[in-house]
N, C-alpha and C. Protein backbone atom coordinates (compact mmCIF):
# COMPACT_ATOMS: atom_id res chain seq x y z
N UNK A 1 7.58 -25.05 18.09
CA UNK A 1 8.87 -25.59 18.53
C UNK A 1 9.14 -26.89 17.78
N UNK A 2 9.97 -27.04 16.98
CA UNK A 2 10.46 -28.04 16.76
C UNK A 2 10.81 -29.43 17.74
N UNK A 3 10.81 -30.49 16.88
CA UNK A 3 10.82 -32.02 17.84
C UNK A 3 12.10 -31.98 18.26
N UNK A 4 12.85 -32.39 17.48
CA UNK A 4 13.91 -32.32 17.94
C UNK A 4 14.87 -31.19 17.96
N UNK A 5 14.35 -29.79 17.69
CA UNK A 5 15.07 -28.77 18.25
C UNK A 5 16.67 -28.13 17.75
N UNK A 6 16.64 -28.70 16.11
CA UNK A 6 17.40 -28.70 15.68
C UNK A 6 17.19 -27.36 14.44
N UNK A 7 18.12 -26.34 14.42
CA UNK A 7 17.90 -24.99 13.89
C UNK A 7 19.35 -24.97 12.91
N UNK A 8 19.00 -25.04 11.64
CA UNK A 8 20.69 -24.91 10.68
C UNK A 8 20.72 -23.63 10.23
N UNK A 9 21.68 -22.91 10.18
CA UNK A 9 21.77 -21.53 9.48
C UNK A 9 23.26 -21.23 8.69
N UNK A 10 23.14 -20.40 7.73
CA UNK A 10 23.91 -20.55 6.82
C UNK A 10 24.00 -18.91 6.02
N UNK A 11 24.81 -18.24 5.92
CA UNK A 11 25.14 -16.69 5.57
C UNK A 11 25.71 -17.39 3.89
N UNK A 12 24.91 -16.38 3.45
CA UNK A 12 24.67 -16.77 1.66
C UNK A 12 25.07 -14.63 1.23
N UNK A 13 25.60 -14.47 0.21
CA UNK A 13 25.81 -13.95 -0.42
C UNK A 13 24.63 -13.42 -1.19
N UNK A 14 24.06 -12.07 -0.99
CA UNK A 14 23.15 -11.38 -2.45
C UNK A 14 23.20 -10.54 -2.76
N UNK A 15 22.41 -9.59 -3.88
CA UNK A 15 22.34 -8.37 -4.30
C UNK A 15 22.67 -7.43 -3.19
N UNK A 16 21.77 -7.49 -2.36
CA UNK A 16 21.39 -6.78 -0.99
C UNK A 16 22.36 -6.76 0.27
N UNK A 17 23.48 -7.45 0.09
CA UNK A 17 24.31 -8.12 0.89
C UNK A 17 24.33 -9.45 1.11
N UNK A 18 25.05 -9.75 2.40
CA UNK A 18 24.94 -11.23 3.01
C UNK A 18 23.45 -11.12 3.76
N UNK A 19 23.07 -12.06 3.85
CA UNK A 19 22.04 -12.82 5.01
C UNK A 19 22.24 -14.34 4.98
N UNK A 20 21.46 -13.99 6.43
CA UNK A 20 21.71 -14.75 7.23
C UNK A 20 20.48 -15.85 7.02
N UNK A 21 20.27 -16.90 6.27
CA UNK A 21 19.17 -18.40 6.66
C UNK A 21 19.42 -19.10 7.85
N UNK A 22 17.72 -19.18 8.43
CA UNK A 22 18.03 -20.06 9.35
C UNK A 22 16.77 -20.70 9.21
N UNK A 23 17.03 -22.40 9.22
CA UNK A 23 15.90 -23.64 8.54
C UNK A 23 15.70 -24.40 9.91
N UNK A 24 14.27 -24.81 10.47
CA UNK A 24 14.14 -25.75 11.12
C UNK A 24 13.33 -27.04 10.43
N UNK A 25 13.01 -27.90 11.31
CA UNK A 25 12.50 -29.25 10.61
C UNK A 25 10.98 -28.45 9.76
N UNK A 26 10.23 -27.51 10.26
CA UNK A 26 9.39 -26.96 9.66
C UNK A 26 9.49 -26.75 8.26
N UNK A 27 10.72 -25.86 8.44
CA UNK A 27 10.97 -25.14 7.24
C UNK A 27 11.57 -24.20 7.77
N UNK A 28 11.90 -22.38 6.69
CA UNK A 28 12.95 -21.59 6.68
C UNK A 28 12.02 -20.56 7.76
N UNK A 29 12.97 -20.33 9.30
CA UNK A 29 12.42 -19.93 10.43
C UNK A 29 12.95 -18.39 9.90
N UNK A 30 14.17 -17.88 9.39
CA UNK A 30 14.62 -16.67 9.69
C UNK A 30 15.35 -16.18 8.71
N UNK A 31 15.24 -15.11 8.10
CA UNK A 31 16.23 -14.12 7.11
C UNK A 31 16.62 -13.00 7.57
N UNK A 32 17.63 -12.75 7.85
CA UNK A 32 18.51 -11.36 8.30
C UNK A 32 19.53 -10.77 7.72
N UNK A 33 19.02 -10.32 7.65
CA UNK A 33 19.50 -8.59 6.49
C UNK A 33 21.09 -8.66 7.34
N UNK A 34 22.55 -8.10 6.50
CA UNK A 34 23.12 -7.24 6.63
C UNK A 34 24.00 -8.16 7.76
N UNK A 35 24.28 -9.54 7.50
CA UNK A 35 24.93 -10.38 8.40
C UNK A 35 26.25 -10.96 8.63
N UNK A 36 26.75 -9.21 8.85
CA UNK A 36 28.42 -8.99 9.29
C UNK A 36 28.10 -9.91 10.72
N UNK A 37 29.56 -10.13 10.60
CA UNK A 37 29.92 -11.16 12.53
C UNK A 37 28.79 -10.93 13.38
N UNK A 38 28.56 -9.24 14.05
CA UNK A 38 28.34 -8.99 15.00
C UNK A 38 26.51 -8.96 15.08
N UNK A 39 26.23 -9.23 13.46
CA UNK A 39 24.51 -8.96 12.96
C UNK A 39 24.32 -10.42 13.58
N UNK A 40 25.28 -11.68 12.85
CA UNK A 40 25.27 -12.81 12.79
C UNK A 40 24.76 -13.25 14.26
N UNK A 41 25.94 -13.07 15.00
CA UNK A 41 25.92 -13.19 16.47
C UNK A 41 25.19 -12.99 17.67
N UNK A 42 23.89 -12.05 17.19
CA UNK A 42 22.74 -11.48 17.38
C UNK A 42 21.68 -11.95 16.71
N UNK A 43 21.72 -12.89 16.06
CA UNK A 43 20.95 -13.06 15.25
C UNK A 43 20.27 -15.19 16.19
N UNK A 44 21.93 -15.18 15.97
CA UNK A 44 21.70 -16.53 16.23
C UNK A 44 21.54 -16.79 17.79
N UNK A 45 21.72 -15.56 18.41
CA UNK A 45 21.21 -15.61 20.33
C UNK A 45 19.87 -15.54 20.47
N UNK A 46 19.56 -14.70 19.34
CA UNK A 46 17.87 -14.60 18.77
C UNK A 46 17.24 -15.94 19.24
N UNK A 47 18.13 -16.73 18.47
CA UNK A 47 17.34 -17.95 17.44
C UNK A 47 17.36 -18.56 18.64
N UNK A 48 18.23 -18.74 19.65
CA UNK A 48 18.88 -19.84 20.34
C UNK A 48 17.66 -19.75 21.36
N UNK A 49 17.28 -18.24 21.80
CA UNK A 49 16.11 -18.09 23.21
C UNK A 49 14.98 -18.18 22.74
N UNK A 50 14.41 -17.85 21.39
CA UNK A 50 13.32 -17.96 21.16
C UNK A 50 12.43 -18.85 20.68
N UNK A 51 13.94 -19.77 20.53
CA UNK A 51 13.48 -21.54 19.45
C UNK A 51 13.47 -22.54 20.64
N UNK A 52 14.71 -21.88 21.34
CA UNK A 52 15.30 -22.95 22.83
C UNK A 52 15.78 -24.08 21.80
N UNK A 53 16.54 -23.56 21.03
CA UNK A 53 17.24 -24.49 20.01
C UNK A 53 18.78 -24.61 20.17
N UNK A 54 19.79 -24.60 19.63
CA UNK A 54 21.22 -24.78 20.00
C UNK A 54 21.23 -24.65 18.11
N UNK A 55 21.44 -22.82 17.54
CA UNK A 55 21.45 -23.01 15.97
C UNK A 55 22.87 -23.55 15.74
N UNK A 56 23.09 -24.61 14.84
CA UNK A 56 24.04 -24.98 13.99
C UNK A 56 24.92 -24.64 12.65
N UNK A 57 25.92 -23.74 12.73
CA UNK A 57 25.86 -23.21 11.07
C UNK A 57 26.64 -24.16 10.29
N UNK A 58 25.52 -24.20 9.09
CA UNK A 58 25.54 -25.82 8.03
C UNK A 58 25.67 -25.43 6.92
N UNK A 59 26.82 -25.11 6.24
CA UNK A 59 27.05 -24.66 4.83
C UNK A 59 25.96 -25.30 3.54
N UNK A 60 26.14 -26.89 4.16
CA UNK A 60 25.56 -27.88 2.81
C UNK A 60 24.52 -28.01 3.37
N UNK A 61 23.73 -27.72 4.63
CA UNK A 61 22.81 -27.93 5.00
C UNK A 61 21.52 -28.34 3.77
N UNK A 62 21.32 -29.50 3.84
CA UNK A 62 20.10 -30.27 2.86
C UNK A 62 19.09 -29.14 3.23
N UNK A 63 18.62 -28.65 4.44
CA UNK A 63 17.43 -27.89 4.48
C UNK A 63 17.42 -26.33 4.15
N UNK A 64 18.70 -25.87 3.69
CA UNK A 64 18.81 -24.95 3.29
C UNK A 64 19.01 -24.69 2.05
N UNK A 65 19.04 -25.64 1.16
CA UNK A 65 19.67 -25.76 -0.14
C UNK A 65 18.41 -25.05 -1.06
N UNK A 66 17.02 -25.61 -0.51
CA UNK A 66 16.30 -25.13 -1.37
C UNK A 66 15.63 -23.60 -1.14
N UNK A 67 16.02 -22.57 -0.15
CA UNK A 67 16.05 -21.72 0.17
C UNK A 67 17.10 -20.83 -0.58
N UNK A 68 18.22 -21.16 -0.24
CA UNK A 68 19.41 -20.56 -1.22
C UNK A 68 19.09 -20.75 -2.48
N UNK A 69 18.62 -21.70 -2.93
CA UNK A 69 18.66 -21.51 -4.82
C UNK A 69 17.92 -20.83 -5.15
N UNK A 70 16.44 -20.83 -4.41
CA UNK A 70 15.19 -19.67 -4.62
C UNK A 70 15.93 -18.23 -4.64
N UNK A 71 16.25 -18.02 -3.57
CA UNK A 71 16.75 -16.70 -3.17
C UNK A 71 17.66 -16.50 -4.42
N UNK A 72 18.78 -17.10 -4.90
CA UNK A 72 19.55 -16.90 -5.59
C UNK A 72 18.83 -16.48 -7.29
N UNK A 73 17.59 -17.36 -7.36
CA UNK A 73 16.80 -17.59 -8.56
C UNK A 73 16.24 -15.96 -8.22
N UNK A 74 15.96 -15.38 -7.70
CA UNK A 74 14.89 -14.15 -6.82
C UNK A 74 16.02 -13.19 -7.76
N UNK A 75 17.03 -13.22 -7.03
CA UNK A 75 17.78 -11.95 -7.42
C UNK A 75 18.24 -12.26 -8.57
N UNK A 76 18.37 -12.95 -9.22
CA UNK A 76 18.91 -13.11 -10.96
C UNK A 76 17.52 -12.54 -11.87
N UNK A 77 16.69 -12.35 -10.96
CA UNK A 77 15.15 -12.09 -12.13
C UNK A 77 14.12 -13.62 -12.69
N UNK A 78 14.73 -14.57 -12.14
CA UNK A 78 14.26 -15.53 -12.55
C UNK A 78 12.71 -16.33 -11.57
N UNK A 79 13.07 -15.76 -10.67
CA UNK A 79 11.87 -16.26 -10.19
C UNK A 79 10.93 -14.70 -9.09
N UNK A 80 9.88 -15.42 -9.42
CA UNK A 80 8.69 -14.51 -8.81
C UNK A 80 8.11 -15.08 -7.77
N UNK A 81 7.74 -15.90 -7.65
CA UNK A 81 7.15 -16.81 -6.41
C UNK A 81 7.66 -17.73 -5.78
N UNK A 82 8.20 -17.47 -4.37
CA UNK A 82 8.83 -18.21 -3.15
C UNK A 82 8.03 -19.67 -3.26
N UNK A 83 8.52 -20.82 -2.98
CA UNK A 83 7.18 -21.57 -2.60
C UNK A 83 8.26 -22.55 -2.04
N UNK A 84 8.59 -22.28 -0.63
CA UNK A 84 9.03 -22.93 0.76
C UNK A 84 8.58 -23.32 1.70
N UNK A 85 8.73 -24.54 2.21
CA UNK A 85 7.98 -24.55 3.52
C UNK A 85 8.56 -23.24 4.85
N UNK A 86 7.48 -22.81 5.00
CA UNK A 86 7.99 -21.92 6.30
C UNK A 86 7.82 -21.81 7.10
N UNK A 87 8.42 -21.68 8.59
CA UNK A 87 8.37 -22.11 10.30
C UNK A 87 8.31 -20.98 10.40
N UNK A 88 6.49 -20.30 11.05
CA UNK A 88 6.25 -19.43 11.19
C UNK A 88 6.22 -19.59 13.31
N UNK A 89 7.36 -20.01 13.81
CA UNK A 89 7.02 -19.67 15.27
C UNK A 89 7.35 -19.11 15.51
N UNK A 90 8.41 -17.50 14.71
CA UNK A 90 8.99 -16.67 15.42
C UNK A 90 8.13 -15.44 15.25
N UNK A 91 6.66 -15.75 14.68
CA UNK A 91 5.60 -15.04 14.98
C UNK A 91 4.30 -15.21 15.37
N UNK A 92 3.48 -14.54 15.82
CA UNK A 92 2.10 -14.65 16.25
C UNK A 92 1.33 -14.15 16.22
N UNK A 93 -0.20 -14.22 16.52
CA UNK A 93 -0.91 -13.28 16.58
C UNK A 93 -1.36 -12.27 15.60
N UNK A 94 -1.84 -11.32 15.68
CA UNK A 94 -2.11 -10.07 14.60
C UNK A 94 -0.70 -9.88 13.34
N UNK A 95 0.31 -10.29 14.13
CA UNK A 95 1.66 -10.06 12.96
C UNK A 95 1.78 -11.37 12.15
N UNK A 96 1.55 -12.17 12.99
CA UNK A 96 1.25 -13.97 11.74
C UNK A 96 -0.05 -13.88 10.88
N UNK A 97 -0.83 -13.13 11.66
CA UNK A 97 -2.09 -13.26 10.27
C UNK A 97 -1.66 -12.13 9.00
N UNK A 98 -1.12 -10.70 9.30
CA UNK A 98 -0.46 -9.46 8.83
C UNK A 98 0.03 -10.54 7.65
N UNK A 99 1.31 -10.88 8.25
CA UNK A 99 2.45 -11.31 7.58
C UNK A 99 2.16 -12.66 6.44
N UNK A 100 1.22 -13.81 6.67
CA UNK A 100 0.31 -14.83 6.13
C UNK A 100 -0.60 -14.00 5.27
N UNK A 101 -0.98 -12.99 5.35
CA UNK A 101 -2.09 -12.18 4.42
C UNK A 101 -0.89 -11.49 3.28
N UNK A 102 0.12 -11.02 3.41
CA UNK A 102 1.35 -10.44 2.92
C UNK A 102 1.46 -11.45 2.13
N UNK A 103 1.90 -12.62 2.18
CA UNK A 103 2.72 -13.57 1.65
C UNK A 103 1.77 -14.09 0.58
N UNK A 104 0.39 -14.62 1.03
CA UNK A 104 -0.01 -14.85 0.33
C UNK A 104 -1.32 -13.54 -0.99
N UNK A 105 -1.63 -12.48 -0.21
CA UNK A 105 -1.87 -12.05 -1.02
C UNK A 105 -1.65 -10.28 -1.72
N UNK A 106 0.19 -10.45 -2.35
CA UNK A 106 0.24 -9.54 -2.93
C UNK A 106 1.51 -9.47 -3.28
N UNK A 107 1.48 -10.47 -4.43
CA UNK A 107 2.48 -10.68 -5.61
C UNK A 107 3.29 -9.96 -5.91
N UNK A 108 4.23 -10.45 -6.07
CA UNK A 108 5.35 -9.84 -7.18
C UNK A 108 5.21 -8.79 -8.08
N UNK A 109 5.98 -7.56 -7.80
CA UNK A 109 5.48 -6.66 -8.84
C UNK A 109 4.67 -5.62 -8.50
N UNK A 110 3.79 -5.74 -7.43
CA UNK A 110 2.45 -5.05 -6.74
C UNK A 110 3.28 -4.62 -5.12
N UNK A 111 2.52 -3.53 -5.28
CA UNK A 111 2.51 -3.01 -3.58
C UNK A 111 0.94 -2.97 -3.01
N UNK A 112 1.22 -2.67 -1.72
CA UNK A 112 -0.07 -2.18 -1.25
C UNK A 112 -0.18 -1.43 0.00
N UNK A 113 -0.75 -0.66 0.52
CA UNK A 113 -0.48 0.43 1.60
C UNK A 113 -0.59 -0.40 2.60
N UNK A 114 -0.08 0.38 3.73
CA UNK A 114 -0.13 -0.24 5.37
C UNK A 114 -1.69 -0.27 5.71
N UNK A 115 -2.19 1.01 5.48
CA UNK A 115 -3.83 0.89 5.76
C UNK A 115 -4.72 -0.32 5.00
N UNK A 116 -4.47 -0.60 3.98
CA UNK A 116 -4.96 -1.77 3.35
C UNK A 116 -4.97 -2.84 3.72
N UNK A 117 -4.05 -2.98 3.78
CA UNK A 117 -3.37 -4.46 4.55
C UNK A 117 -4.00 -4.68 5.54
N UNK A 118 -4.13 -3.87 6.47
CA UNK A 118 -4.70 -3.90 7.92
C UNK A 118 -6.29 -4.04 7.45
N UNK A 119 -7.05 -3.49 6.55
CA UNK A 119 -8.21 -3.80 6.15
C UNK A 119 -8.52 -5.32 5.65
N UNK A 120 -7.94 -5.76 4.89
CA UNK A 120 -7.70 -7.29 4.72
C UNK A 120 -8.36 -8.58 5.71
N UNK A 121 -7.17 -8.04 6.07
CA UNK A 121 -7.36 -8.69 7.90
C UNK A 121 -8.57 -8.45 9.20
N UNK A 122 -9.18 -7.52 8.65
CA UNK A 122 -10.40 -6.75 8.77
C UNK A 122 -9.94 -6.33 10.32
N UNK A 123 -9.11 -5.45 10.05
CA UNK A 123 -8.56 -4.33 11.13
C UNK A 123 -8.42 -3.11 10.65
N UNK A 124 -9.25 -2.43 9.88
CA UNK A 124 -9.47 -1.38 9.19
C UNK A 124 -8.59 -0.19 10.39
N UNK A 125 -7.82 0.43 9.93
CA UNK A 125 -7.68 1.68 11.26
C UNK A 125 -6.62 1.09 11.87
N UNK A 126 -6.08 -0.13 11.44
CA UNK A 126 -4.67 -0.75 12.14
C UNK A 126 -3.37 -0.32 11.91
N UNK A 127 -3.34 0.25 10.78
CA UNK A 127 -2.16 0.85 9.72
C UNK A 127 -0.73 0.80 10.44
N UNK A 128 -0.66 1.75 11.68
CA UNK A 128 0.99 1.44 12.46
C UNK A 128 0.30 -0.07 13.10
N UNK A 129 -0.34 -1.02 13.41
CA UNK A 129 0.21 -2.08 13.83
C UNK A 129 0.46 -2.90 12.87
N UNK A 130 0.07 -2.95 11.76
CA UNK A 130 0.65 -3.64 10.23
C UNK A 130 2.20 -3.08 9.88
N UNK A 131 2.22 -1.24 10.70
CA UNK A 131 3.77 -1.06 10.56
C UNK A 131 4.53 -2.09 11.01
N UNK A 132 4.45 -2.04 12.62
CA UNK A 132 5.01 -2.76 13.19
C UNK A 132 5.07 -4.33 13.28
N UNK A 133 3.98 -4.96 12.70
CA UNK A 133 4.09 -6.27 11.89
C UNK A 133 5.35 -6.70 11.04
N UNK A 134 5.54 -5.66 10.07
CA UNK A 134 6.39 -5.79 9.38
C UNK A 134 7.63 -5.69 9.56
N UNK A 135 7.69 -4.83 10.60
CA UNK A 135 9.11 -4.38 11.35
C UNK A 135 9.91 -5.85 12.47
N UNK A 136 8.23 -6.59 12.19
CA UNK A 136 9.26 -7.58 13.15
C UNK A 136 9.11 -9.11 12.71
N UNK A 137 8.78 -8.73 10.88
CA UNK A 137 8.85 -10.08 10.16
C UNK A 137 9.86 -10.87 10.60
N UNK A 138 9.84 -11.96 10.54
CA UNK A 138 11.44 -12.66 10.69
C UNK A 138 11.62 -13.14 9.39
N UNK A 139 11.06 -13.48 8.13
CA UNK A 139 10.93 -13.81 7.23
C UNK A 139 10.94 -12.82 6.11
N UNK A 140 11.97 -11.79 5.64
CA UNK A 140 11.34 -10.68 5.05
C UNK A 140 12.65 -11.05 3.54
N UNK A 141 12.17 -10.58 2.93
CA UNK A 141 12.20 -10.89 0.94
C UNK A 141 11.34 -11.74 0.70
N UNK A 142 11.74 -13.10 1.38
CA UNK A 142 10.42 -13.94 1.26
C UNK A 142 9.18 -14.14 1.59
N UNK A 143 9.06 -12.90 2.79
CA UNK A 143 7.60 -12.50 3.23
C UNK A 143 7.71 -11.49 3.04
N UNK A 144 6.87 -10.63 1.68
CA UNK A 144 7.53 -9.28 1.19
C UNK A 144 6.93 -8.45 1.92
N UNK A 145 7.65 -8.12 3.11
CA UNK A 145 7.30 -6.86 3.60
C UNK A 145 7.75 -5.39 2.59
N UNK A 146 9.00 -5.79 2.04
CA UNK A 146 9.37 -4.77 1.18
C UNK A 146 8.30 -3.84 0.29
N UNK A 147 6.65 -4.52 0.04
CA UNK A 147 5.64 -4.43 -0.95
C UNK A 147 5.24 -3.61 0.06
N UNK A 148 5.11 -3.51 0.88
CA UNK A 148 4.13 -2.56 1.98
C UNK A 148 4.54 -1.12 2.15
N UNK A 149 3.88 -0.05 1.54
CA UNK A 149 4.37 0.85 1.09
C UNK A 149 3.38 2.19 2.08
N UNK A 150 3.45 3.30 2.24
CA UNK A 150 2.58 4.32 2.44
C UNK A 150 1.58 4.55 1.03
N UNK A 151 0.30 5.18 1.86
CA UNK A 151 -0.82 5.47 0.61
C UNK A 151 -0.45 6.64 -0.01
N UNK A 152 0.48 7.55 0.21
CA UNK A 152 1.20 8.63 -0.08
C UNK A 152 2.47 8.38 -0.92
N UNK A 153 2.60 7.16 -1.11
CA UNK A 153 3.68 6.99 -2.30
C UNK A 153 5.15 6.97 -1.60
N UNK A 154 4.98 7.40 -0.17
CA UNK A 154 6.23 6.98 0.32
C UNK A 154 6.58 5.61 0.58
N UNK A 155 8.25 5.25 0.75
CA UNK A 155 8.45 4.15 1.12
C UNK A 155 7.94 3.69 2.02
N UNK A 156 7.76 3.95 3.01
CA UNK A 156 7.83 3.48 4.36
C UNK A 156 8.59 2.77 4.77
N UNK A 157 8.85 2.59 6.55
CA UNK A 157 10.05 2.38 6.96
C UNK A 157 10.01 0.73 6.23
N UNK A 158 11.81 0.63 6.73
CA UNK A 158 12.09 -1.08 6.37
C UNK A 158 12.91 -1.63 7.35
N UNK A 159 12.92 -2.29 7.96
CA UNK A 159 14.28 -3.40 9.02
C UNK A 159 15.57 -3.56 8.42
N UNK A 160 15.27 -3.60 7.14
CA UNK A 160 16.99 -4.10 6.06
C UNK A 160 17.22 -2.48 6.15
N UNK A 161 16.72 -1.32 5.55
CA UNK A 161 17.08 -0.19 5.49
C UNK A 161 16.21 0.06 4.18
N UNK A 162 16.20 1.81 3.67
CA UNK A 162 15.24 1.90 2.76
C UNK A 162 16.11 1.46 1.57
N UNK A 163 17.47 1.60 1.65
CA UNK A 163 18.47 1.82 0.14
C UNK A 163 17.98 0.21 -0.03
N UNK A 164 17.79 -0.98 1.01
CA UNK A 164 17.67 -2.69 0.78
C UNK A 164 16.06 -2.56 -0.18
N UNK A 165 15.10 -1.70 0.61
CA UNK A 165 13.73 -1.66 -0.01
C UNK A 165 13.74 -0.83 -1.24
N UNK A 166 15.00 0.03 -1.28
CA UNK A 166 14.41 0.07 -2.66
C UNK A 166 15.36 -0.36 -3.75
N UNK A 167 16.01 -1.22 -3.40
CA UNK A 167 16.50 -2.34 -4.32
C UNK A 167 15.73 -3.10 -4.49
N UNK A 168 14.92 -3.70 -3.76
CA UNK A 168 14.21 -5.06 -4.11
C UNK A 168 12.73 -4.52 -4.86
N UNK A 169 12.39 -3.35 -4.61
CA UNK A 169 11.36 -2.60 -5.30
C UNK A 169 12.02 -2.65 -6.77
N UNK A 170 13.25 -2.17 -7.17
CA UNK A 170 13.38 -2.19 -8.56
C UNK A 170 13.78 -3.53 -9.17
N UNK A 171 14.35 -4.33 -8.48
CA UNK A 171 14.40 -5.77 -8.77
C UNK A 171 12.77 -6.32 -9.60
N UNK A 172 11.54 -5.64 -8.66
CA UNK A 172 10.56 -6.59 -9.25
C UNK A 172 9.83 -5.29 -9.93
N UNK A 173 10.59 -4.60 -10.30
CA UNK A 173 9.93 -3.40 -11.25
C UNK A 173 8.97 -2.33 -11.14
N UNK A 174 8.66 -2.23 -9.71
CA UNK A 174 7.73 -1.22 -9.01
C UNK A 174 8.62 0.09 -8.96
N UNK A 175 9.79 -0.12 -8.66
CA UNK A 175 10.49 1.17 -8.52
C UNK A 175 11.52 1.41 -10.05
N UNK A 176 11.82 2.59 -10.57
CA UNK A 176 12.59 2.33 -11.77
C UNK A 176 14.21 2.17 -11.02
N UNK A 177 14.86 1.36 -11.79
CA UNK A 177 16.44 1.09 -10.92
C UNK A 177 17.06 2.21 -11.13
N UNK A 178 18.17 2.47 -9.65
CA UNK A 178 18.74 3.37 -9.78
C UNK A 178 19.76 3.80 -10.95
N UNK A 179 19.97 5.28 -11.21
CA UNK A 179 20.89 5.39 -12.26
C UNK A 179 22.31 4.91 -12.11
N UNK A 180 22.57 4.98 -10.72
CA UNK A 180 24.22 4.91 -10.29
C UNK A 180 23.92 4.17 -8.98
């Protein structure tokens, strides 16, 4: 929980659509996919019960600035590695270590199966709860859940949708880009 309880958020324009940033004094608490009015509006009731914050939407927001340029740098091809401070309280437990093992180990460019992942973490046999880890990132491009793939070469599911995962798969060259 933040000290003073102050949550800025700000709907940015990308490849993938709009999303939705939302920055506390920590750092960047939340990314949401697909943030028409009614995503928005849901998003930020989210923020409001689970932060016990009052979110603010801050266009110039100073704490968002360096989030947006990354992101912006992300989808131009220019950058490979996030390196933000990030307010991990809208997770815990088995999905904060999941998601902290994600982030930090498995780069740009690389996938790795759900069963793996869960081995990592030395939960060998965890595979759907690493699903569901991922399903309830709050942090996702920048916590690449998108990399977390089936050992069968399928996508596996995604929160943004698969057409979002497999954009950002060909963005970092794992998937070949679509023809049309």
């Amino acid at each position: 929980m933040n000290s003073n309880g102050v949550v800025e958020w700000a709907v940015v324009e990308s490849d993938i659509g709009p999303l939705l940033l939302a920055a506390s004094d920590a750092g960047l608490v939340s990314v949401v996919f697909h943030a028409r009015p009614e995503v928005r509006e849901k998003a930020v009731g989210q923020l409001r019960s689970r932060l016990g914050a009052e979110p603010v939407e801050s266009h110039g927001s100073a704490r968002l600035a360096e989030p947006i340029r990354q992101l912006a740098a992300y989808f131009s091809g220019s950058l490979r590695e996030f390196s933000l401070g990030l307010d991990w309280s809208l997770t815990s437990g088995f999905n904060r270590q999941v998601l902290r093992e994600l982030a930090a180990g498995v780069p740009y460019g690389a996938v790795v199966g759900y069963g793996d992942l869960a081995e990592r973490v030395g939960q060998p046999g965890a595979a759907q709860a690493v699903g569901a880890a991922m399903g309830s990132n709050p942090l996702p491009v920048v916590v690449p859940c998108h990399r977390v793939v089936e050992s069968d070469g399928g996508l596996g599911g995604f929160g943004g949708g698969l057409e979002t995962k497999r954009k950002l798969l060909a963005l970092e060259g794992v998937l070949p880009q679509p023809l049309f």
